[in-house]
PDB file of C-alpha atoms in Angstrom:
ATOM      1  CA  MET U   1     -41.819  20.263   2.129  1.00 85.00           C
ATOM      2  CA  SER U   2     -41.004  17.108   4.020  1.00 92.00           C
ATOM      3  CA  ARG U   3     -44.427  15.207   3.152  1.00 93.00           C
ATOM      4  CA  LEU U   4     -44.033  16.454  -0.432  1.00 88.00           C
ATOM      5  CA  ALA U   5     -41.091  14.862  -0.882  1.00 90.00           C
ATOM      6  CA  ARG U   6     -42.068  12.265   0.512  1.00 92.00           C
ATOM      7  CA  HIS U   7     -45.135  11.487  -1.852  1.00 87.00           C
ATOM      8  CA  LEU U   8     -42.907  12.845  -5.086  1.00 88.00           C
ATOM      9  CA  ASP U   9     -39.888  10.374  -4.173  1.00 90.00           C
ATOM     10  CA  ARG U  10     -42.835   7.572  -3.975  1.00 89.00           C
ATOM     11  CA  ALA U  11     -44.016   8.212  -7.348  1.00 87.00           C
ATOM     12  CA  ARG U  12     -40.621   8.702  -8.735  1.00 89.00           C
ATOM     13  CA  ARG U  13     -40.072   4.933  -7.204  1.00 90.00           C
ATOM     14  CA  GLN U  14     -43.001   3.583  -8.932  1.00 88.00           C
ATOM     15  CA  ALA U  15     -42.220   4.437 -12.493  1.00 87.00           C
ATOM     16  CA  PHE U  16     -38.958   3.789 -12.811  1.00 91.00           C
ATOM     17  CA  SER U  17     -39.216  -0.183 -10.809  1.00 89.00           C
ATOM     18  CA  GLU U  18     -42.107  -0.459 -13.451  1.00 88.00           C
ATOM     19  CA  HIS U  19     -38.885  -0.040 -16.384  1.00 91.00           C
ATOM     20  CA  SER U  20     -37.339  -2.257 -13.607  1.00 91.00           C
ATOM     21  CA  LEU U  21     -34.725   1.083 -12.510  1.00 94.00           C
ATOM     22  CA  GLU U  22     -33.493   2.444  -9.636  1.00 94.00           C
ATOM     23  CA  PRO U  23     -34.215   6.238  -8.764  1.00 92.00           C
ATOM     24  CA  TRP U  24     -30.355   6.241  -9.157  1.00 94.00           C
ATOM     25  CA  GLU U  25     -30.064   4.793 -12.348  1.00 96.00           C
ATOM     26  CA  PHE U  26     -32.702   6.982 -13.725  1.00 95.00           C
ATOM     27  CA  ASP U  27     -29.979   9.721 -12.810  1.00 94.00           C
ATOM     28  CA  VAL U  28     -26.978   8.733 -14.605  1.00 97.00           C
ATOM     29  CA  LEU U  29     -28.866   7.652 -17.608  1.00 97.00           C
ATOM     30  CA  THR U  30     -31.362  10.796 -17.939  1.00 95.00           C
ATOM     31  CA  ALA U  31     -28.074  13.260 -17.507  1.00 96.00           C
ATOM     32  CA  LEU U  32     -26.713  10.998 -20.697  1.00 97.00           C
ATOM     33  CA  ARG U  33     -30.010  11.418 -22.507  1.00 96.00           C
ATOM     34  CA  ARG U  34     -29.988  15.386 -22.461  1.00 94.00           C
ATOM     35  CA  ALA U  35     -26.615  15.353 -23.823  1.00 95.00           C
ATOM     36  CA  GLY U  36     -27.979  14.558 -26.520  1.00 95.00           C
ATOM     37  CA  ALA U  37     -26.320  12.279 -29.786  1.00 95.00           C
ATOM     38  CA  PRO U  38     -24.170  10.541 -29.289  1.00 95.00           C
ATOM     39  CA  TYR U  39     -25.861  10.698 -25.552  1.00 97.00           C
ATOM     40  CA  GLN U  40     -21.816  10.797 -23.936  1.00 96.00           C
ATOM     41  CA  LEU U  41     -20.654  12.328 -21.159  1.00 96.00           C
ATOM     42  CA  SER U  42     -16.693  12.022 -19.025  1.00 94.00           C
ATOM     43  CA  PRO U  43     -17.338  10.606 -15.818  1.00 94.00           C
ATOM     44  CA  GLY U  44     -16.474  13.695 -14.608  1.00 92.00           C
ATOM     45  CA  GLN U  45     -18.752  15.954 -16.092  1.00 93.00           C
ATOM     46  CA  LEU U  46     -21.476  13.021 -14.721  1.00 94.00           C
ATOM     47  CA  LEU U  47     -20.201  13.944 -11.180  1.00 92.00           C
ATOM     48  CA  THR U  48     -21.305  17.471 -11.858  1.00 89.00           C
ATOM     49  CA  GLN U  49     -24.174  16.761 -13.013  1.00 89.00           C
ATOM     50  CA  THR U  50     -25.258  13.329 -10.066  1.00 90.00           C
ATOM     51  CA  LEU U  51     -23.809  15.376  -7.330  1.00 88.00           C
ATOM     52  CA  VAL U  52     -22.034  11.647  -6.171  1.00 92.00           C
ATOM     53  CA  THR U  53     -18.479  11.087  -5.006  1.00 91.00           C
ATOM     54  CA  SER U  54     -15.842   9.391  -7.983  1.00 91.00           C
ATOM     55  CA  GLY U  55     -16.234   6.349  -6.946  1.00 92.00           C
ATOM     56  CA  THR U  56     -19.762   6.757  -6.419  1.00 94.00           C
ATOM     57  CA  MET U  57     -20.406   7.050  -9.926  1.00 94.00           C
ATOM     58  CA  THR U  58     -17.396   4.682 -10.983  1.00 94.00           C
ATOM     59  CA  ASN U  59     -19.504   1.888  -9.480  1.00 95.00           C
ATOM     60  CA  ARG U  60     -22.383   3.208 -11.205  1.00 96.00           C
ATOM     61  CA  ILE U  61     -21.241   3.615 -15.078  1.00 97.00           C
ATOM     62  CA  ASP U  62     -19.620  -0.941 -13.467  1.00 97.00           C
ATOM     63  CA  ARG U  63     -23.303  -1.052 -12.296  1.00 97.00           C
ATOM     64  CA  LEU U  64     -24.949  -0.052 -15.422  1.00 98.00           C
ATOM     65  CA  ALA U  65     -23.011  -1.562 -17.980  1.00 98.00           C
ATOM     66  CA  LYS U  66     -23.283  -4.639 -16.478  1.00 97.00           C
ATOM     67  CA  LYS U  67     -27.216  -4.272 -16.709  1.00 97.00           C
ATOM     68  CA  GLY U  68     -26.250  -2.920 -20.571  1.00 97.00           C
ATOM     69  CA  LEU U  69     -27.728   0.388 -20.231  1.00 98.00           C
ATOM     70  CA  VAL U  70     -24.289   1.954 -20.782  1.00 98.00           C
ATOM     71  CA  GLU U  71     -20.822   1.456 -22.686  1.00 98.00           C
ATOM     72  CA  ARG U  72     -17.376   3.079 -21.703  1.00 96.00           C
ATOM     73  CA  LEU U  73     -15.832   4.173 -24.740  1.00 96.00           C
ATOM     74  CA  PRO U  74     -12.325   5.591 -24.800  1.00 95.00           C
ATOM     75  CA  ASP U  75     -12.061   9.734 -25.588  1.00 92.00           C
ATOM     76  CA  PRO U  76     -10.649  10.573 -28.243  1.00 91.00           C
ATOM     77  CA  ASN U  77      -9.296  13.993 -26.376  1.00 89.00           C
ATOM     78  CA  ASP U  78      -7.392  12.156 -23.298  1.00 89.00           C
ATOM     79  CA  ARG U  79      -5.892   8.844 -23.981  1.00 87.00           C
ATOM     80  CA  ARG U  80      -5.991   8.290 -20.617  1.00 90.00           C
ATOM     81  CA  GLY U  81      -9.927   9.081 -19.611  1.00 91.00           C
ATOM     82  CA  VAL U  82     -13.097   6.707 -21.212  1.00 95.00           C
ATOM     83  CA  LEU U  83     -16.686   8.172 -22.283  1.00 97.00           C
ATOM     84  CA  VAL U  84     -19.743   6.506 -20.909  1.00 98.00           C
ATOM     85  CA  ARG U  85     -22.261   6.508 -23.894  1.00 98.00           C
ATOM     86  CA  LEU U  86     -26.018   6.136 -23.881  1.00 98.00           C
ATOM     87  CA  THR U  87     -26.593   2.376 -25.652  1.00 98.00           C
ATOM     88  CA  GLU U  88     -29.849   1.899 -27.031  1.00 97.00           C
ATOM     89  CA  GLU U  89     -31.682  -0.007 -23.773  1.00 97.00           C
ATOM     90  CA  GLY U  90     -30.401   2.378 -21.766  1.00 97.00           C
ATOM     91  CA  ARG U  91     -31.980   4.870 -24.216  1.00 97.00           C
ATOM     92  CA  ASP U  92     -35.129   3.658 -24.670  1.00 96.00           C
ATOM     93  CA  ARG U  93     -35.213   2.447 -20.188  1.00 95.00           C
ATOM     94  CA  ALA U  94     -34.775   6.660 -19.849  1.00 94.00           C
ATOM     95  CA  ASP U  95     -37.958   7.529 -22.908  1.00 95.00           C
ATOM     96  CA  SER U  96     -39.823   5.487 -20.783  1.00 94.00           C
ATOM     97  CA  SER U  97     -39.850   5.726 -17.062  1.00 93.00           C
ATOM     98  CA  LEU U  98     -39.596   9.658 -18.328  1.00 93.00           C
ATOM     99  CA  ALA U  99     -42.667   9.611 -19.543  1.00 94.00           C
ATOM    100  CA  GLU U 100     -44.343   7.329 -17.091  1.00 91.00           C
ATOM    101  CA  LEU U 101     -42.928  10.682 -14.117  1.00 92.00           C
ATOM    102  CA  LEU U 102     -43.933  13.247 -16.210  1.00 92.00           C
ATOM    103  CA  GLU U 103     -47.631  11.252 -16.991  1.00 91.00           C
ATOM    104  CA  GLN U 104     -47.347  11.043 -12.709  1.00 89.00           C
ATOM    105  CA  GLU U 105     -46.630  14.690 -12.086  1.00 89.00           C
ATOM    106  CA  ARG U 106     -49.280  15.942 -14.343  1.00 91.00           C
ATOM    107  CA  ALA U 107     -52.057  14.183 -12.046  1.00 90.00           C
ATOM    108  CA  ILE U 108     -50.571  15.380  -8.849  1.00 89.00           C
ATOM    109  CA  LEU U 109     -50.785  18.973 -11.222  1.00 92.00           C
ATOM    110  CA  ALA U 110     -54.004  18.667 -12.121  1.00 94.00           C
ATOM    111  CA  GLU U 111     -55.472  19.728  -8.067  1.00 93.00           C
ATOM    112  CA  LEU U 112     -53.971  22.815  -9.663  1.00 96.00           C
ATOM    113  CA  SER U 113     -55.557  25.813 -12.044  1.00 96.00           C
ATOM    114  CA  PRO U 114     -52.790  26.561 -14.815  1.00 95.00           C
ATOM    115  CA  ALA U 115     -52.529  30.400 -13.052  1.00 97.00           C
ATOM    116  CA  GLN U 116     -51.134  27.648  -9.344  1.00 96.00           C
ATOM    117  CA  GLN U 117     -49.317  25.747 -12.125  1.00 95.00           C
ATOM    118  CA  ALA U 118     -47.316  28.826 -13.961  1.00 95.00           C
ATOM    119  CA  GLU U 119     -47.018  30.321  -9.954  1.00 96.00           C
ATOM    120  CA  LEU U 120     -45.385  27.081  -8.125  1.00 94.00           C
ATOM    121  CA  ALA U 121     -42.818  26.109 -11.339  1.00 94.00           C
ATOM    122  CA  ASN U 122     -41.546  30.158 -10.359  1.00 95.00           C
ATOM    123  CA  LEU U 123     -41.176  29.770  -7.133  1.00 95.00           C
ATOM    124  CA  LEU U 124     -40.131  26.847  -7.082  1.00 92.00           C
ATOM    125  CA  ARG U 125     -37.121  28.229  -9.648  1.00 93.00           C
ATOM    126  CA  GLN U 126     -36.206  31.030  -7.241  1.00 94.00           C
ATOM    127  CA  LEU U 127     -36.644  28.158  -4.124  1.00 92.00           C
ATOM    128  CA  THR U 128     -33.854  26.245  -5.508  1.00 88.00           C
ATOM    129  CA  ALA U 129     -31.308  28.630  -8.079  1.00 88.00           C
ATOM    130  CA  PRO U 130     -29.063  29.239  -5.135  1.00 87.00           C
ATOM    131  CA  PHE U 131     -28.769  25.296  -5.413  1.00 81.00           C
ATOM    132  CA  ASP U 132     -28.332  25.435  -9.147  1.00 74.00           C
ATOM    133  CA  ASN U 133     -25.724  27.983  -8.952  1.00 68.00           C
ATOM    134  CA  VAL U 134     -23.551  26.351  -6.144  1.00 56.00           C
ATOM    135  CA  SER U 135     -20.020  24.599  -7.704  1.00 50.00           C
ATOM    136  CA  GLY U 136     -18.515  21.314  -6.732  1.00 46.00           C
TER     137      GLY U 136
END
């Protein structure tokens, strides 16, 4: 599993670097993209989705905002809170990086028959389910 993880990580890094993104940047941008229009979440929601500390997330939001990929907005439901919203540039980079990543994953999975791909997907769901159900 470690060997496969290294190959997959290399493919991810290559897909992201072609769009001038680091893997952590992709993770934050795609978390916002998955939220749907208007592509915004609170920093706390981003923490939950990306599994990092609040200090790390603050730093990441700062760096992404500096690059023009996200923007901070006042939270209309909490005077002290903010929302992080994906900019058009951030959405474009997330989408193009995801397309590149999916292309690489398709190439990797092409070695398996459709039945093997379905079996692999089922096994991976079973293996990751305990992690998905852990809170905090």
